[in-house]
Amino acid sequence: MENDIIQDYKNQIEYLRFDSKQSEFNYLKNEIFLDYAANSVYPSSLIKQYYEKLTNHDESHGLWSLFSNPHSHSQSGLYTNLFIESTRQKILSLFNTNLNEYDVVFVQNATSGLKLLLESFNFGTFDSSRKKSDSCTHPYFAYLNDNHTSVIGLRELVWSLNSGVEVHFLAEAQSSEYFFSSKLIENPYNSQNLVNSSPNNLIVIPAQSNFNGRRYSLDLVDKIKTNGINYQLKAENLFVCLDTASFTSTSFLNLDEFKPDFLVVSFYKMFGFPTGVGALIIRKTEANKQCLSSKKYFGGGTVSMALIDNTQVCFKNCSLKKKGTSLIKNDTFHEFLEDGTISYLQIIGLNLAIDKFLGLTFNKGFSIVEEYVRGLTDYCYAKLEALKHYNDIKMVEIYRDTRPGLKYGPIIAFNLRNSLGKYIGYNLVNNLAQENRIHLRTGCFCNIGACQKFLSHLQDSSNFMENFEEHGHKCGDYIDLIDGKPTGAIRISFGYASIKEDINYFLKFLDENFVEKKAPSLNQISFNCGDIRKQFLKINQIFIYPIKSCRSMKIEDSWPLVKGFGLKYDRSFVIIDSNEIVLTQKRCPNLTKLQPYIDLKRQILILSYLKDSFRLDLTISFDKKIVYANKLAGIDMGEEASKWLTRVLNFSGSLQLLKICENIEKTSFANKAEFLLISENSIKVLRKFLVNNLEEDLKKKFESIGFKKIDNFLLQQFRPNLIVSIDENNGGDFSEEHWDEIKILNKNLNFKSVNNCTRCQMININQSVLSEGENSEMIDFSFLCNSLLKQVNKFKSNSKFGIYLAQSEHNPHDEFSEFLSNLERNKKIGPGDVGEAKLKLN
């Protein structure tokens, strides 16, 4: 019978996803969403119901849409309050409990719930006059190595608010005699007040790891409260908070069976909508009333009385606050914990979301979803495990503890290896996934401890610090490999609207892009530069990109440099939409047809689009209206430019042209440095690889085009500033990746190599797209663009191509430094300039 229900649910979800007449998940029809651990998705009909709930007002038919501040005693305020209380009960019903057992405190998200709990938790009464030698027991706060970063961050509040509390880091114990081993983390703040009363202790444990889906046995709640954590961390006055944000997104939490003191949830992870509302759920016990007596802050709606000219304050349902604590009289915790007006319109949306979800699951709730996604996860896991290269090397390294008896939710964390066993950077995987409309997550997923545990080279925290301090790696950046080892992982996850076809599409993506079917050519690339320490180069072509994401402008003669900005007018303008978001070719493909040209002598910007053109005098003093967009500030270049761009690009909404303010760091939105250099030598090697690996019909097409035209096309795809040729008798392929410094010999110019350029999905967008009215002999290379990033990865598994450069600073102690700096202000660089590159010392 149970299998029949799962099959019925599967059929329903597939029908809603596939049937063209259905619009519940129409936004998923061309997308593969595999990031349910980050957020769930919402049915379109839920948004329509929400709109109708807020707009259809007809009292004669029982329709009410006038909701107002629940602190008001008006009719609308009272009705809103009733709706909120109804929502509290609906939430608890999802967890098989009720308002007699638990209370729901609305917060912004699970993180806010944790923070509120810690700020209110009474670890004990502290006495600064006591000495360390006095007999006492330190209260403690403990967390696991698999907790979310939001839990780890609580230790800072513990130390700052309660300096006598010990903080312990927990890892699963090797011995079966106790649950977790513990390590005391030294308090970085010097004050160490001691407790003179029986202390309260708090542990936060995850119900499910958001890193890899590891499920922790929920009976740990009772076992820990009864037996303590280990020999050192006893059970006396121990309170357990369960972080269920990851678990409850797809699983049924039975609070009638497992009874933590506190738990936190984020509803957007469960239902997709609404965002901005979560809950701290508190068990109604006398002990919890005692331990939540240290709330400090009070806001509107949570006080019964407060005076402005002395310290007296009384929280709702509490006694008058004395010595920093309040005696809680009853167990309606939300009345004194929900400071200010809660997000009542979002809570109305939550009420509707619960009803919609129960309808989709035949009123079975998350129990049916849990069983459904387990089948999908097991299927995907088995398929990933089976992926191998031609030489039988496994491609997927999955991060799971292989001990028997452990359970996992619908999350799989992994990295990819090539046929040599070397790691493939997760950013490359993400870039190619985006090209294929696959949505996944990369990095450490805000779970530092699990990342350290499973990436063995990071288990020593000093290595983590080295990555940060020496290599500059930080959360959310694009550094995915350091010394060939990953700094994070790839995560896919499933939810209530997932289907098997999503998984099959992803598996096909991995097979086509990363599984090596045959051995690579042995002489494919030669990186060895031997004992060479210098190489000679010649600048053959220079390009600037006056407007970000638009076509390039070729420099025919010498071009001025701007200190700290690179080539004058390079990426000096951006186009933003009505939401002040910078346009890119991914969002607006027509930008590939917009040709900017700078008349340097007359200071005019000329824009051409098909047969249309627009001229902008750069000497005109605009009204200096500063517009802020995407972490940059720019000057609006006028209404006429805005109207012309909006018309020719045919983009929804009004567009604006901004000139980036000169005091803004341009590289923050353009490239990682002032210049991007690519060598013609490397392009030729890439072209040879492409020709050798193309299908026969495409190979013939390549040969008919001619190699010179192909090379020029490839160069444009990488959007470089400087294109150089290197003395072929003085170094190997891709020797520019080993350069440290460059000196232009015929001019007083020095450059420093900043980093190698990791290619993104931009190279798959055709930069040589045919435009109406252009030369009819122009060749359409679109047949190659769709897979160029994929081919570059197969060609060079680290997907790096080209190097970033920055102008070097003069030595301030040089006797000619001032003269050289003044001279450099008038420096230019041009095609034909020759240089010398100094290689890095190994």
Coordinates of N, CA, C and O in Angstrom, one line a residue, residues 251-374:
S251 N 12.2 15.7 5.0 CA 12.0 14.6 5.9 C 11.0 14.9 7.0 O 10.9 16.1 7.4
F252 N 10.4 13.9 7.5 CA 9.4 14.1 8.6 C 10.1 14.0 10.0 O 10.8 13.1 10.3
L253 N 9.9 15.1 10.8 CA 10.4 15.2 12.1 C 9.2 14.9 13.1 O 8.3 15.7 13.2
N254 N 9.3 13.8 13.8 CA 8.2 13.5 14.7 C 8.5 13.9 16.1 O 9.3 13.3 16.9
L255 N 8.0 15.1 16.5 CA 8.2 15.6 17.8 C 7.4 14.9 18.9 O 7.6 15.3 20.1
D256 N 6.6 14.0 18.6 CA 5.9 13.2 19.6 C 6.8 12.1 20.0 O 6.7 11.6 21.1
E257 N 7.8 11.7 19.2 CA 8.7 10.7 19.6 C 10.1 11.2 20.1 O 10.6 10.8 21.0
F258 N 10.6 12.2 19.4 CA 11.9 12.9 19.8 C 11.6 14.3 20.2 O 10.9 15.1 19.5
K259 N 12.0 14.6 21.4 CA 11.6 15.9 22.0 C 12.8 16.7 22.4 O 13.2 16.8 23.6
P260 N 13.4 17.4 21.5 CA 14.5 18.3 21.8 C 13.9 19.5 22.6 O 12.8 19.9 22.4
D261 N 14.8 20.2 23.3 CA 14.3 21.4 24.0 C 14.0 22.5 23.0 O 13.1 23.3 23.2
F262 N 14.9 22.6 22.0 CA 14.7 23.7 21.0 C 15.0 23.1 19.6 O 15.8 22.2 19.5
L263 N 14.4 23.7 18.6 CA 14.8 23.4 17.2 C 14.6 24.6 16.4 O 13.7 25.5 16.7
V264 N 15.3 24.7 15.3 CA 15.2 25.8 14.4 C 14.9 25.3 13.0 O 15.4 24.2 12.6
V265 N 14.1 26.0 12.2 CA 13.7 25.7 10.9 C 13.7 26.9 10.0 O 13.5 28.0 10.5
S266 N 13.9 26.7 8.7 CA 13.8 27.7 7.7 C 12.8 27.2 6.7 O 13.0 26.2 6.0
F267 N 11.7 28.0 6.5 CA 10.5 27.5 5.7 C 10.8 27.5 4.2 O 10.2 26.8 3.5
Y268 N 11.7 28.4 3.8 CA 11.9 28.4 2.4 C 12.6 27.2 1.9 O 12.6 26.8 0.7
K269 N 13.3 26.5 2.8 CA 14.0 25.2 2.5 C 12.9 24.1 2.4 O 13.1 23.1 1.7
M270 N 11.8 24.3 3.0 CA 10.7 23.3 3.0 C 9.7 23.5 1.8 O 9.4 22.5 1.2
F271 N 9.3 24.8 1.6 CA 8.3 25.0 0.7 C 8.7 25.9 -0.5 O 7.9 26.1 -1.4
G272 N 9.9 26.5 -0.5 CA 10.3 27.4 -1.5 C 9.8 28.8 -1.3 O 10.4 29.8 -1.7
F273 N 8.6 29.0 -0.8 CA 8.0 30.3 -0.5 C 7.2 30.1 0.7 O 6.5 29.1 1.0
P274 N 7.2 31.2 1.6 CA 7.9 32.4 1.4 C 9.3 32.4 2.0 O 9.6 31.5 2.7
T275 N 10.1 33.4 1.5 CA 11.4 33.5 2.1 C 11.3 34.5 3.3 O 10.3 35.2 3.4
G276 N 12.4 34.6 4.1 CA 12.4 35.6 5.1 C 11.6 35.3 6.3 O 11.2 36.1 7.2
V277 N 11.2 34.0 6.5 CA 10.5 33.6 7.7 C 10.9 32.2 8.1 O 11.0 31.3 7.3
G278 N 11.3 32.1 9.4 CA 11.7 30.8 9.9 C 11.1 30.7 11.3 O 10.2 31.5 11.7
A279 N 11.6 29.7 12.1 CA 11.0 29.6 13.5 C 12.0 29.0 14.4 O 12.8 28.1 14.0
L280 N 12.0 29.5 15.7 CA 12.6 28.9 16.8 C 11.5 28.2 17.6 O 10.6 28.9 18.0
I281 N 11.5 26.9 17.6 CA 10.4 26.1 18.3 C 10.9 25.6 19.6 O 12.0 25.0 19.7
I282 N 10.2 26.0 20.7 CA 10.6 25.8 22.0 C 9.6 24.8 22.8 O 8.4 25.0 22.7
R283 N 10.2 23.8 23.4 CA 9.4 22.9 24.2 C 8.9 23.6 25.4 O 9.7 24.3 26.1
K284 N 7.7 23.3 25.8 CA 7.1 24.0 26.9 C 7.3 23.2 28.2 O 6.6 22.3 28.6
T285 N 8.4 23.5 28.9 CA 8.8 22.9 30.1 C 9.3 24.0 31.1 O 9.6 25.1 30.8
E286 N 9.2 23.6 32.4 CA 9.6 24.5 33.4 C 11.1 24.8 33.3 O 11.6 26.0 33.5
A287 N 11.9 23.8 32.9 CA 13.3 24.0 32.8 C 13.6 25.0 31.7 O 14.5 25.9 31.8
N288 N 12.9 25.0 30.6 CA 13.1 25.9 29.5 C 12.7 27.3 29.9 O 13.3 28.3 29.4
K289 N 11.7 27.5 30.7 CA 11.3 28.8 31.3 C 12.5 29.4 32.1 O 12.7 30.6 32.1
Q290 N 13.2 28.5 32.8 CA 14.3 29.0 33.7 C 15.5 29.4 32.8 O 16.1 30.4 33.1
C291 N 15.8 28.6 31.8 CA 17.0 28.8 31.1 C 16.9 29.9 30.0 O 18.0 30.4 29.5
L292 N 15.7 30.4 29.7 CA 15.6 31.5 28.8 C 15.4 32.8 29.4 O 14.8 33.8 28.9
S293 N 15.9 33.0 30.6 CA 15.6 34.1 31.5 C 16.6 35.3 31.3 O 16.5 36.3 32.0
S294 N 17.6 35.1 30.3 CA 18.6 36.1 30.2 C 18.5 37.0 29.0 O 19.4 37.7 28.6
K295 N 17.3 37.1 28.4 CA 17.1 38.0 27.3 C 17.4 39.4 27.7 O 16.9 39.9 28.7
K296 N 18.2 40.1 26.9 CA 18.6 41.4 27.2 C 17.8 42.5 26.4 O 17.2 43.4 27.0
Y297 N 17.8 42.4 25.1 CA 17.1 43.4 24.3 C 15.6 43.3 24.4 O 15.0 42.2 24.5
F298 N 14.9 44.4 24.3 CA 13.5 44.4 24.2 C 13.0 45.4 23.1 O 13.7 46.4 22.9
G299 N 12.0 45.0 22.4 CA 11.5 45.9 21.3 C 10.0 46.0 21.4 O 9.4 45.5 22.4
G300 N 9.4 46.6 20.4 CA 7.9 46.8 20.4 C 7.2 45.5 20.5 O 7.5 44.6 19.8
G301 N 6.2 45.4 21.4 CA 5.4 44.2 21.4 C 5.8 43.2 22.4 O 5.1 42.2 22.7
T302 N 7.0 43.3 23.0 CA 7.5 42.3 23.9 C 7.6 42.7 25.4 O 8.1 42.0 26.2
V303 N 7.2 43.9 25.7 CA 7.3 44.4 27.1 C 5.9 44.8 27.6 O 5.0 45.2 26.9
S304 N 5.7 44.5 28.9 CA 4.5 45.0 29.5 C 4.7 46.4 30.1 O 3.8 47.2 30.2
M305 N 6.0 46.7 30.5 CA 6.3 48.0 31.0 C 7.8 48.3 30.9 O 8.6 47.3 31.1
A306 N 8.2 49.5 30.6 CA 9.6 49.9 30.5 C 9.7 51.4 30.8 O 8.8 52.1 30.4
L307 N 10.7 51.8 31.6 CA 10.8 53.2 32.0 C 12.0 53.7 31.2 O 13.0 53.0 31.0
I308 N 12.0 55.0 30.9 CA 13.1 55.6 30.1 C 14.1 56.2 31.0 O 15.3 56.5 30.6
D309 N 13.8 56.5 32.3 CA 14.8 57.2 33.2 C 15.4 56.3 34.2 O 16.1 56.8 35.1
N310 N 15.1 55.0 34.2 CA 15.9 54.1 35.0 C 15.9 52.7 34.3 O 15.3 52.6 33.2
T311 N 16.4 51.7 35.0 CA 16.6 50.4 34.3 C 15.5 49.4 34.4 O 15.6 48.3 33.9
Q312 N 14.4 49.8 35.0 CA 13.3 48.9 35.2 C 12.6 48.5 33.9 O 12.2 49.4 33.1
V313 N 12.4 47.2 33.7 CA 11.7 46.8 32.5 C 11.0 45.4 32.9 O 11.5 44.7 33.7
C314 N 9.9 45.2 32.3 CA 9.2 43.9 32.5 C 8.7 43.4 31.2 O 7.9 44.0 30.4
F315 N 9.3 42.2 30.8 CA 8.9 41.6 29.6 C 7.5 41.0 29.7 O 7.0 40.7 30.8
K316 N 6.8 40.8 28.6 CA 5.5 40.2 28.6 C 5.5 38.8 29.3 O 6.4 38.0 29.0
N317 N 4.5 38.5 30.1 CA 4.4 37.2 30.8 C 5.6 36.9 31.7 O 5.9 35.8 31.9
C318 N 6.3 38.0 32.1 CA 7.5 37.8 33.0 C 7.3 38.7 34.2 O 6.6 39.7 34.2
S319 N 8.1 38.4 35.2 CA 8.2 39.3 36.4 C 9.1 40.5 36.0 O 9.8 40.5 35.0
L320 N 9.2 41.4 36.9 CA 10.0 42.6 36.7 C 11.5 42.1 36.7 O 11.9 41.3 37.5
K321 N 12.2 42.6 35.7 CA 13.6 42.1 35.5 C 14.5 42.5 36.6 O 14.5 43.7 37.0
K322 N 15.2 41.6 37.2 CA 16.1 41.9 38.3 C 17.5 41.2 38.1 O 17.6 40.0 37.7
K323 N 18.6 42.0 38.3 CA 19.9 41.5 38.1 C 20.1 40.8 36.8 O 20.8 39.8 36.7
G324 N 19.5 41.4 35.7 CA 19.7 40.9 34.4 C 18.9 39.7 34.0 O 19.1 39.2 32.9
T325 N 18.1 39.2 34.8 CA 17.2 38.0 34.5 C 15.8 38.3 34.7 O 15.4 39.2 35.6
S326 N 14.9 37.6 34.0 CA 13.5 37.7 34.2 C 12.9 36.3 34.5 O 13.3 35.3 34.0
L327 N 11.9 36.3 35.5 CA 11.2 35.1 35.8 C 10.0 35.0 34.9 O 9.1 35.8 34.9
I328 N 10.1 33.9 34.0 CA 9.0 33.7 33.0 C 7.8 33.0 33.7 O 8.0 32.0 34.3
K329 N 6.7 33.6 33.6 CA 5.5 33.2 34.3 C 4.7 32.1 33.6 O 4.2 31.2 34.2
N330 N 4.6 32.1 32.2 CA 4.0 31.1 31.5 C 4.8 30.7 30.3 O 5.8 31.3 30.0
D331 N 4.3 29.7 29.5 CA 5.1 29.2 28.4 C 4.7 29.7 27.0 O 4.9 29.0 26.1
T332 N 4.1 30.8 26.9 CA 3.9 31.4 25.6 C 5.1 32.2 25.3 O 5.1 33.5 25.3
F333 N 6.2 31.5 24.9 CA 7.5 32.1 24.7 C 7.5 33.2 23.7 O 8.3 34.2 23.8
H334 N 6.7 33.0 22.6 CA 6.7 34.0 21.5 C 6.4 35.4 22.0 O 6.8 36.4 21.3
E335 N 5.6 35.6 23.0 CA 5.1 36.9 23.4 C 6.3 37.8 23.9 O 6.2 39.0 23.8
F336 N 7.3 37.2 24.5 CA 8.4 38.0 24.9 C 9.7 37.8 24.1 O 10.7 38.5 24.3
L337 N 9.6 37.0 23.1 CA 10.8 36.8 22.2 C 10.7 37.4 20.8 O 11.7 37.6 20.2
E338 N 9.4 37.7 20.4 CA 9.2 38.2 19.0 C 9.3 39.8 19.1 O 8.2 40.4 19.2
D339 N 10.5 40.3 19.1 CA 10.6 41.8 19.2 C 10.2 42.5 17.9 O 10.5 42.0 16.8
G340 N 9.4 43.5 18.1 CA 8.9 44.3 16.9 C 7.8 43.5 16.2 O 7.3 42.5 16.6
T341 N 7.4 44.1 15.1 CA 6.3 43.5 14.3 C 6.9 42.4 13.5 O 7.8 42.6 12.7
I342 N 6.3 41.2 13.6 CA 6.8 40.0 12.8 C 6.3 40.2 11.4 O 5.4 41.0 11.1
S343 N 6.9 39.4 10.5 CA 6.6 39.6 9.1 C 5.2 38.9 8.8 O 5.2 37.8 8.2
Y344 N 4.1 39.6 9.1 CA 2.8 38.9 9.1 C 2.3 38.6 7.7 O 1.6 37.5 7.5
L345 N 2.7 39.3 6.7 CA 2.2 39.0 5.4 C 3.0 37.7 4.9 O 2.4 36.9 4.2
Q346 N 4.2 37.6 5.3 CA 5.0 36.4 4.9 C 4.4 35.2 5.6 O 4.3 34.1 5.1
I347 N 3.9 35.4 6.9 CA 3.3 34.3 7.6 C 2.0 33.8 7.0 O 1.7 32.6 7.0
I348 N 1.3 34.8 6.4 CA 0.1 34.4 5.7 C 0.4 33.6 4.5 O -0.2 32.5 4.2
G349 N 1.5 33.9 3.8 CA 2.0 33.1 2.7 C 2.4 31.7 3.1 O 2.2 30.7 2.5
L350 N 3.0 31.6 4.3 CA 3.4 30.4 4.9 C 2.2 29.5 5.2 O 2.2 28.3 4.9
N351 N 1.1 30.1 5.7 CA -0.1 29.3 6.0 C -0.6 28.7 4.7 O -1.0 27.5 4.7
L352 N -0.6 29.5 3.6 CA -1.1 28.9 2.3 C -0.1 27.9 1.8 O -0.6 26.9 1.2
A353 N 1.2 28.1 2.0 CA 2.2 27.1 1.5 C 2.0 25.8 2.2 O 2.2 24.7 1.5
I354 N 1.7 25.7 3.5 CA 1.5 24.5 4.2 C 0.3 23.7 3.6 O 0.4 22.5 3.3
D355 N -0.8 24.4 3.3 CA -2.0 23.8 2.8 C -1.7 23.3 1.4 O -2.1 22.2 1.0
K356 N -1.0 24.1 0.5 CA -0.6 23.6 -0.8 C 0.3 22.4 -0.8 O 0.0 21.4 -1.5
F357 N 1.2 22.4 0.1 CA 2.2 21.2 0.2 C 1.4 20.0 0.7 O 1.6 18.9 0.1
L358 N 0.5 20.1 1.6 CA -0.3 18.9 2.1 C -1.1 18.4 0.9 O -1.3 17.2 0.8
G359 N -1.7 19.3 0.1 CA -2.4 18.9 -1.0 C -1.6 18.1 -2.0 O -2.1 17.1 -2.6
L360 N -0.4 18.5 -2.3 CA 0.5 17.8 -3.2 C 0.9 16.5 -2.7 O 1.2 15.6 -3.5
T361 N 1.0 16.3 -1.4 CA 1.5 15.1 -0.8 C 0.3 14.2 -0.3 O 0.5 13.3 0.6
F362 N -0.9 14.4 -0.7 CA -2.1 13.6 -0.3 C -2.3 13.6 1.2 O -2.6 12.6 1.8
N363 N -1.9 14.8 1.8 CA -2.0 15.0 3.3 C -1.1 14.1 4.1 O -1.3 13.9 5.3
K364 N -0.1 13.6 3.4 CA 0.9 12.7 4.1 C 2.1 13.6 4.6 O 2.9 13.1 5.4
G365 N 2.2 14.8 4.0 CA 3.3 15.6 4.4 C 4.7 15.1 4.0 O 4.8 14.4 3.0
F366 N 5.7 15.3 4.9 CA 7.1 15.0 4.5 C 7.4 13.5 4.6 O 8.4 13.1 4.1
S367 N 6.6 12.7 5.2 CA 6.8 11.3 5.2 C 6.9 10.7 3.8 O 7.7 9.8 3.5
I368 N 6.0 11.1 3.0 CA 6.0 10.6 1.6 C 7.1 11.2 0.8 O 7.7 10.5 -0.1
V369 N 7.5 12.4 1.0 CA 8.6 13.0 0.3 C 9.9 12.4 0.7 O 10.8 12.1 -0.1
E370 N 10.1 12.0 2.0 CA 11.3 11.4 2.5 C 11.5 10.1 1.8 O 12.6 9.8 1.3
E371 N 10.5 9.3 1.6 CA 10.6 8.0 0.9 C 10.9 8.2 -0.6 O 11.7 7.4 -1.1
Y372 N 10.2 9.1 -1.1 CA 10.4 9.4 -2.6 C 11.8 9.8 -2.9 O 12.4 9.3 -3.9
V373 N 12.3 10.8 -2.2 CA 13.7 11.3 -2.6 C 14.8 10.3 -2.2 O 15.9 10.3 -2.7
R374 N 14.5 9.4 -1.2 CA 15.5 8.3 -0.9 C 15.7 7.5 -2.1 O 16.9 7.1 -2.4

